[in-house]
CSV table of C-alpha atoms in Angstrom, one decimal:
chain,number,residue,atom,x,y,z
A,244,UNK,CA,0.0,0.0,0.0
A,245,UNK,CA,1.6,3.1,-1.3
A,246,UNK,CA,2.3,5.8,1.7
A,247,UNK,CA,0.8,9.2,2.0
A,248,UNK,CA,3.2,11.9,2.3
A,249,UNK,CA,0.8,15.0,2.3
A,250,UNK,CA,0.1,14.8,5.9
A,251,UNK,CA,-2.6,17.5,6.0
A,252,UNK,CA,-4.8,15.4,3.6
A,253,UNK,CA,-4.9,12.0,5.9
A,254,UNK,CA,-7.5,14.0,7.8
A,255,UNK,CA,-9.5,12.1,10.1
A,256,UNK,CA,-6.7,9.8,9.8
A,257,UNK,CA,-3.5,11.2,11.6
A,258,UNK,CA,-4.7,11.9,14.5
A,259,UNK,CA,-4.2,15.1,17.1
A,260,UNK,CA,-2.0,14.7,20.1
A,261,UNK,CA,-5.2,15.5,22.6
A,262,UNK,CA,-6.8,12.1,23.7
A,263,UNK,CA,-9.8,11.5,24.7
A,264,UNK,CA,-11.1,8.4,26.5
A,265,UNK,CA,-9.1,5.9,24.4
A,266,UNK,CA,-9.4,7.4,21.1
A,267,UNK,CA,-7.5,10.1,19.5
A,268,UNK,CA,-10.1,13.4,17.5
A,269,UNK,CA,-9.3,13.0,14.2
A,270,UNK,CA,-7.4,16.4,12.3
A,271,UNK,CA,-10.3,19.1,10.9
A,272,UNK,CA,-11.8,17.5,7.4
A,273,UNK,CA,-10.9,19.3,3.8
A,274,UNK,CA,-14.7,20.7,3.9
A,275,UNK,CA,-18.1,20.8,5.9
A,276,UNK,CA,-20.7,20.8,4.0
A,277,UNK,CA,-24.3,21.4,5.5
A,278,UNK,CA,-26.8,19.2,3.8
A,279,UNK,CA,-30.1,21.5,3.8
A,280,UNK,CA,-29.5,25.0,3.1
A,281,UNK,CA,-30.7,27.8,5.0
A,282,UNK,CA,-31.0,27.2,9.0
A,283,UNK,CA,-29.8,23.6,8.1
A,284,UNK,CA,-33.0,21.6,9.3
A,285,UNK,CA,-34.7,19.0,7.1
A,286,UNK,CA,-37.6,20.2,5.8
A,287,UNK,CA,-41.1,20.1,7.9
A,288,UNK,CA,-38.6,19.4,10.9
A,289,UNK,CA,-38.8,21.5,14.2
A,290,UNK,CA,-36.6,21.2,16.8
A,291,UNK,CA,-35.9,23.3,19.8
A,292,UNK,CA,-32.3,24.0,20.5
A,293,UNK,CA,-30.6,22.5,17.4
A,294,UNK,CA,-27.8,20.9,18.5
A,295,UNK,CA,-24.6,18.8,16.8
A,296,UNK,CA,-22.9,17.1,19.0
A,297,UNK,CA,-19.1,15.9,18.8
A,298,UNK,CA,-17.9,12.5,19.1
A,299,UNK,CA,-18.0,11.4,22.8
A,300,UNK,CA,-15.0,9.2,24.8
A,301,UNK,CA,-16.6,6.5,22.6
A,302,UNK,CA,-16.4,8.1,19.0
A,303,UNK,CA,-20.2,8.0,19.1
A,304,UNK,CA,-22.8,10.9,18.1
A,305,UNK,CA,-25.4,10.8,20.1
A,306,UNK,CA,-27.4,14.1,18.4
A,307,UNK,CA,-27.2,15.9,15.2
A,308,UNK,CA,-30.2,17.9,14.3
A,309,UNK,CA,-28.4,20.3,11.2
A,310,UNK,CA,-27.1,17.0,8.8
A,311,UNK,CA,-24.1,17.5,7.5
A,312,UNK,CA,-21.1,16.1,4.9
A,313,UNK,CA,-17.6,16.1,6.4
A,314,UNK,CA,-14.8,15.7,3.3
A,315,UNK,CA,-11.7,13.9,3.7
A,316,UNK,CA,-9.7,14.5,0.3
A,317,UNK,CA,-6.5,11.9,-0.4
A,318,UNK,CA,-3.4,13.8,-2.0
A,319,UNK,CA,-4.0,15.0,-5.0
A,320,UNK,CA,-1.4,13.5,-7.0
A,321,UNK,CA,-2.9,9.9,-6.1
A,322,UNK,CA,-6.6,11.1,-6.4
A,323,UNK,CA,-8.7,8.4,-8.6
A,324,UNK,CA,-12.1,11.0,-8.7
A,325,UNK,CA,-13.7,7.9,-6.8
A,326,UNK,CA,-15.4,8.9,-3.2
A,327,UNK,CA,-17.2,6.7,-0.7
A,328,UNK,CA,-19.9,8.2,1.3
A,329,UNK,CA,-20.6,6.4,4.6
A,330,UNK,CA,-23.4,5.9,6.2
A,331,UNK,CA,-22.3,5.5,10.4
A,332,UNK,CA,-24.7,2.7,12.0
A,333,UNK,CA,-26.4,3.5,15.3
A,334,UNK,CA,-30.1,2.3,14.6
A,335,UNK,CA,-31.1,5.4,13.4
A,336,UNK,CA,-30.6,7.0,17.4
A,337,UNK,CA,-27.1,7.9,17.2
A,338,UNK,CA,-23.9,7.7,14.7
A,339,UNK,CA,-21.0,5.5,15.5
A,340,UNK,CA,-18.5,8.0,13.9
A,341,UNK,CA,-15.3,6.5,15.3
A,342,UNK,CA,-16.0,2.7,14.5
A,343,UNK,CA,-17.4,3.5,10.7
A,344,UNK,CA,-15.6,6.6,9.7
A,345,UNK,CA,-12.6,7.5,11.4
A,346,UNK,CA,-11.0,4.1,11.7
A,347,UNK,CA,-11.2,3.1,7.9
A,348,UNK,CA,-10.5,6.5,6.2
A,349,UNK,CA,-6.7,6.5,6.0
A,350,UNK,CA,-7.0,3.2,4.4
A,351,UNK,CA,-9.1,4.7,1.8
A,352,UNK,CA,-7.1,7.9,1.3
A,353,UNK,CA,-4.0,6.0,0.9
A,354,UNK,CA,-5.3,4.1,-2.3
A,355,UNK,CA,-6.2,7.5,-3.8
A,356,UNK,CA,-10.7,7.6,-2.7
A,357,UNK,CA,-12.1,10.1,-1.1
A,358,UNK,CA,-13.6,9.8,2.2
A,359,UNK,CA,-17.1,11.6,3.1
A,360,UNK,CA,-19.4,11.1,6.0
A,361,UNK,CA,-23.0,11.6,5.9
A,362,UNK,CA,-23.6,12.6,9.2
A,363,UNK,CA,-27.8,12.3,9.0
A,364,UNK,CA,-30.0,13.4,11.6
A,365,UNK,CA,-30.2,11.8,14.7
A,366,UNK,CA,-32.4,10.0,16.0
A,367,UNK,CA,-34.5,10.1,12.9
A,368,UNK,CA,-36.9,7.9,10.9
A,369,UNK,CA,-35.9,6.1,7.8
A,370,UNK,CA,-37.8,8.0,5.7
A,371,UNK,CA,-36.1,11.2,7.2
A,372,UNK,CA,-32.1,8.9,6.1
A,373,UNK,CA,-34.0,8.1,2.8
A,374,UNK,CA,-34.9,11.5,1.6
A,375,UNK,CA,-31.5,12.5,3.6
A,376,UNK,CA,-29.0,9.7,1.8
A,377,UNK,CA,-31.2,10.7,-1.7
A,378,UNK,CA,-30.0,14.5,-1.4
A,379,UNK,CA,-26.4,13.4,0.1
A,380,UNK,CA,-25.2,12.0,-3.2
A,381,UNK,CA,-26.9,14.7,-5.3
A,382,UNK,CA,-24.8,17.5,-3.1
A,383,UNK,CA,-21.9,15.1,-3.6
A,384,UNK,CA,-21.7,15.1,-7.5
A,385,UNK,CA,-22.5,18.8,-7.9
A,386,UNK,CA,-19.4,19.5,-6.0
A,387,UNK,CA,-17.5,16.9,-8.0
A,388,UNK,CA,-15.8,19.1,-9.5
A,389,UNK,CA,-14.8,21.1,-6.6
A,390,UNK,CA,-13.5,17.9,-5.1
A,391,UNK,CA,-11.8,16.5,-7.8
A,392,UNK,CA,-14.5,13.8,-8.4
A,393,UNK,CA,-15.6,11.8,-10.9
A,394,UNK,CA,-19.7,12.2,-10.7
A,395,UNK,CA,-19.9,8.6,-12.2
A,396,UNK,CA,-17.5,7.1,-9.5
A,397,UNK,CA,-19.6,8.2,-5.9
A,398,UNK,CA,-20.4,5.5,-3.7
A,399,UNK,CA,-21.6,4.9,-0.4
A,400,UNK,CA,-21.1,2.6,2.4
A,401,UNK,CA,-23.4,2.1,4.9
A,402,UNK,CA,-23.3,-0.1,8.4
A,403,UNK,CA,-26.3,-1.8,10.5
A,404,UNK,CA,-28.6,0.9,10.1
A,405,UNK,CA,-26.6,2.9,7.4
A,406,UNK,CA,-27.2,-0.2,5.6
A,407,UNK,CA,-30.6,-0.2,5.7
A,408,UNK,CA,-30.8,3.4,4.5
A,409,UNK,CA,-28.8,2.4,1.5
A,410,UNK,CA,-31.0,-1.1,0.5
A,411,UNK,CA,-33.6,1.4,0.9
A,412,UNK,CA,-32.1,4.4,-1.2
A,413,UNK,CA,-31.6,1.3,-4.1
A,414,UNK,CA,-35.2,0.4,-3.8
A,415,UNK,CA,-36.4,4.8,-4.3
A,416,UNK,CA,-33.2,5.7,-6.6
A,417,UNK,CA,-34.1,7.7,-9.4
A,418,UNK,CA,-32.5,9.7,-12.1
A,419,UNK,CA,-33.3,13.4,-10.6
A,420,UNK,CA,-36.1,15.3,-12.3
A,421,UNK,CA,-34.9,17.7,-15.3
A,422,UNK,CA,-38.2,20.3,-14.0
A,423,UNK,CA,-37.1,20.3,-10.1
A,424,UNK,CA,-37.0,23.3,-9.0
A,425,UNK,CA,-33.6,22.9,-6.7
A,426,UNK,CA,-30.9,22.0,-9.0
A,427,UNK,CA,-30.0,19.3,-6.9
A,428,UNK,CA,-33.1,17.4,-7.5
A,429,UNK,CA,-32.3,16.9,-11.3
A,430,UNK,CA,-28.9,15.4,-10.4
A,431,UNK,CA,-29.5,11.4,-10.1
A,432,UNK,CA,-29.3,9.5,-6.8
A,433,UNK,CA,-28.1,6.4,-7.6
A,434,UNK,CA,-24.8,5.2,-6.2
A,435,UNK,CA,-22.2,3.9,-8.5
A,436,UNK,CA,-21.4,1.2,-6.0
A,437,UNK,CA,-22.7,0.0,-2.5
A,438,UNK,CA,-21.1,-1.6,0.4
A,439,UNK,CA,-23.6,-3.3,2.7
A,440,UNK,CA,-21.8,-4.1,5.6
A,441,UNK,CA,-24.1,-6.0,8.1
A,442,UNK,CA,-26.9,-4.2,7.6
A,443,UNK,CA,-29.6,-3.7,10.0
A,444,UNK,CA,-32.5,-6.6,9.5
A,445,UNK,CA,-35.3,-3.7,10.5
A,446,UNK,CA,-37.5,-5.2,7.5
A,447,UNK,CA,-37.5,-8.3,5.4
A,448,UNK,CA,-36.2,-8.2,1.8
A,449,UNK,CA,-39.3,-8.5,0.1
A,450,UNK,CA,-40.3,-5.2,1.8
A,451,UNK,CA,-37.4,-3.3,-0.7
A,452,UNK,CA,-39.2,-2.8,-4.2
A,453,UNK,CA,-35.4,-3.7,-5.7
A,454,UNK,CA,-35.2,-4.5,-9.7
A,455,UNK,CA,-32.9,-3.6,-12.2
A,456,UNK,CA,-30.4,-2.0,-12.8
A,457,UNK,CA,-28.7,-1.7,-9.5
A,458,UNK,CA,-24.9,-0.8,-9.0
A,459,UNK,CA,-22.6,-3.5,-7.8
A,460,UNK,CA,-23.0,-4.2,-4.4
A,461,UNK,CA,-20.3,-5.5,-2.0
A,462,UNK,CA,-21.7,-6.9,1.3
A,463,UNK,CA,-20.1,-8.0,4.0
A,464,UNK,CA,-21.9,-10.2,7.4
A,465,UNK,CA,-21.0,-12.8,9.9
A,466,UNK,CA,-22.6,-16.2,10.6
A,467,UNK,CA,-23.3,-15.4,14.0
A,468,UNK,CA,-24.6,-11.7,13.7
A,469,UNK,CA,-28.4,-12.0,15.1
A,470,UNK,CA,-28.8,-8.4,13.5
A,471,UNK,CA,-28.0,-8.9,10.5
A,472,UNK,CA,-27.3,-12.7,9.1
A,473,UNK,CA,-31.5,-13.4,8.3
A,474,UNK,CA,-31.6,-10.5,6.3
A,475,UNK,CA,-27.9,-10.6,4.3
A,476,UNK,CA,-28.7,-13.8,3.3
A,477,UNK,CA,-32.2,-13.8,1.8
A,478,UNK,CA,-31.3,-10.4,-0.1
A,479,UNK,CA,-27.6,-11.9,-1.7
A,480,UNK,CA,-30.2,-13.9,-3.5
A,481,UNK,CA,-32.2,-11.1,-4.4
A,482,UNK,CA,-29.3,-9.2,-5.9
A,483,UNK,CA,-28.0,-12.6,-7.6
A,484,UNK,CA,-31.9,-12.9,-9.5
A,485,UNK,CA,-31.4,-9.5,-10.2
A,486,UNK,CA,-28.2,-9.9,-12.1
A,487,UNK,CA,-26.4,-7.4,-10.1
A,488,UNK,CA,-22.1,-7.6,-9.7
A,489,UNK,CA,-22.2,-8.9,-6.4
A,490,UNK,CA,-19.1,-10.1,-3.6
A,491,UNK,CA,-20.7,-11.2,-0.7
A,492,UNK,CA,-18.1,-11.9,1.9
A,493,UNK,CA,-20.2,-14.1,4.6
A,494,UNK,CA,-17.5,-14.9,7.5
A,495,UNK,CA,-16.9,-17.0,10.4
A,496,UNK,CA,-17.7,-15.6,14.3
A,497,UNK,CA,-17.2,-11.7,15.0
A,498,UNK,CA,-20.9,-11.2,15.7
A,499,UNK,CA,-22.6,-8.0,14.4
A,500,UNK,CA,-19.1,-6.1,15.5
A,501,UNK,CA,-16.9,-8.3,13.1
A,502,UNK,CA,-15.5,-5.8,10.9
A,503,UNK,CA,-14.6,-3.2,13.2
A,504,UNK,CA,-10.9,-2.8,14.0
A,505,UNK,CA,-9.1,-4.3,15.9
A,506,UNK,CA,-11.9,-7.1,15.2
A,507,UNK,CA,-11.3,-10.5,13.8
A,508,UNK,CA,-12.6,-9.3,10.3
A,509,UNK,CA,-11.2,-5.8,10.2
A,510,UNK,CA,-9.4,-7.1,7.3
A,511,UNK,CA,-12.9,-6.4,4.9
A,512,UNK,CA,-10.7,-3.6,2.8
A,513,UNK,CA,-8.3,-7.0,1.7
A,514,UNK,CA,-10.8,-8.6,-0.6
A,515,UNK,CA,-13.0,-5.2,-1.1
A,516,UNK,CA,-10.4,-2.9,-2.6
A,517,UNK,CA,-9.6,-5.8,-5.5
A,518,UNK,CA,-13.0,-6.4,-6.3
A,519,UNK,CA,-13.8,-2.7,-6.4
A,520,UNK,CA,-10.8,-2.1,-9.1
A,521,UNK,CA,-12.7,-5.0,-10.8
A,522,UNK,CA,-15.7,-2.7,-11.3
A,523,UNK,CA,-14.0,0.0,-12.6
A,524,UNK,CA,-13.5,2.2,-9.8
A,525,UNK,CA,-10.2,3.3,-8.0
A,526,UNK,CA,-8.2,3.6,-10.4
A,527,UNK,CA,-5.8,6.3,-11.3
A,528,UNK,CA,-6.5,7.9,-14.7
């Protein structure tokens, strides 16, 4: 794995000297980006006090009323124009930030993707993460450019519940509408490539109105994950009727915490990042 030498740009990655319960804050991201515009409230939602917490001794964000994108940029001499947008699990009542964002993004960087966290509303509904995931990757490929992004090479990545947003952003994707009056709206929402990694089993797969085309979908669950393992299972078969490029990467043990480092199965990124150049993505022009 080639080394980044631009130390500014492994942010969220190096981390800062101050410590806090364990875990080191991760370095300011390249750009915050809020995800509704004016007071930054999703629309028809009131809330007293709006609030956005930080990360607590635990790396976990416990309330975010004002979504926002945080941008984590790899050097640009190694950029690919490929981005990942995760989704932090939590079960829609908080975001684990740490476990699904911080601890995986240097890995990213370092093979040239971008790194950006949708930090959605929480607690919230999944309706409120659908229409929020939906406007997320909009926002993302209109500042492609800015970003030094290809528009055709955005993903996301979603965990337990950020899973579950993104089955369910398959099932409602659509190609924007050409009349909408934000400009965002005519921009498509449909990832160029999911990862699914044990996603939250809130509703059975024949609940997700999926058909074709989908993007290619790399998921990721362990035998013995009571969260997750009734639901991977049952919608790998889904996607393998539906034709779609799919690496399912069903492991041993680990539970519904398996691929969190320094956990068993931390190792996801060893047969992801092949099977991702496979598809087309992450790779240098």
């Amino acid at each position: 794995m080639p080394m980044v030498t631009n130390w500014k740009r492994i942010a969220g990655l190096i981390l800062s000297v101050g410590m806090l319960g364990g875990w080191a804050r991760a370095v300011e991201p390249d750009a915050v980006v809020s995800l509704w515009p004016g007071d930054g409230l999703p629309p028809g939602v009131k809330v007293p006090d709006p609030q956005n917490q930080q990360p607590d001794a635990r790396g976990l964000i416990r309330r975010m009323d004002k979504p926002e994108l945080r941008v984590f940029l790899p050097p640009a001499d190694g950029a690919t124009g490929t981005a990942v947008i995760i989704c932090p699990g939590g079960a829609y009542g908080l975001l684990d930030y740490k476990a699904h964002v911080a601890e995986f993004g240097a890995d990213y960087q370092q093979q040239g993707i971008a790194v950006i966290a949708l930090l959605y509303k929480v607690p919230t509904t999944a309706d409120l993460a659908l229409m929020e995931g939906k406007r997320a990757i909009r926002l993302v490929r209109s500042r492609a450019k800015d970003w030094n992004l290809d528009p055709q090479k955005i993903g996301m990545q979603g965990y337990s519940a950020g899973g579950h947003l993104l089955v369910n952003l398959m099932s409602h994707a659509d190609d924007g509408d050409p009349q909408a009056q934000d400009p965002l709206d005519r921009l498509s929402c449909r990832p160029n490539f999911v990862l699914l990694m044990c996603p939250w089993n809130i509703w059975t797969v024949d609940k997700y109105p999926l058909k074709a085309p989908l993007p290619p979908v790399f998921m990721a669950c362990a035998d013995n994950d009571n969260v997750s393992i009734n639901f991977s299972d049952p919608l790998a078969a889904r996607l393998k009727e539906l034709q779609v490029p799919l690496l399912y990467w069903r492991v041993q043990g680990g539970g519904h915490l398996a691929f969190h480092k320094p956990n068993t199965w931390g190792t996801w990124m060893d047969p992801f990042l092949p099977w991702l150049k496979q598809q087309g993505f992450a790779t240098r022009p």
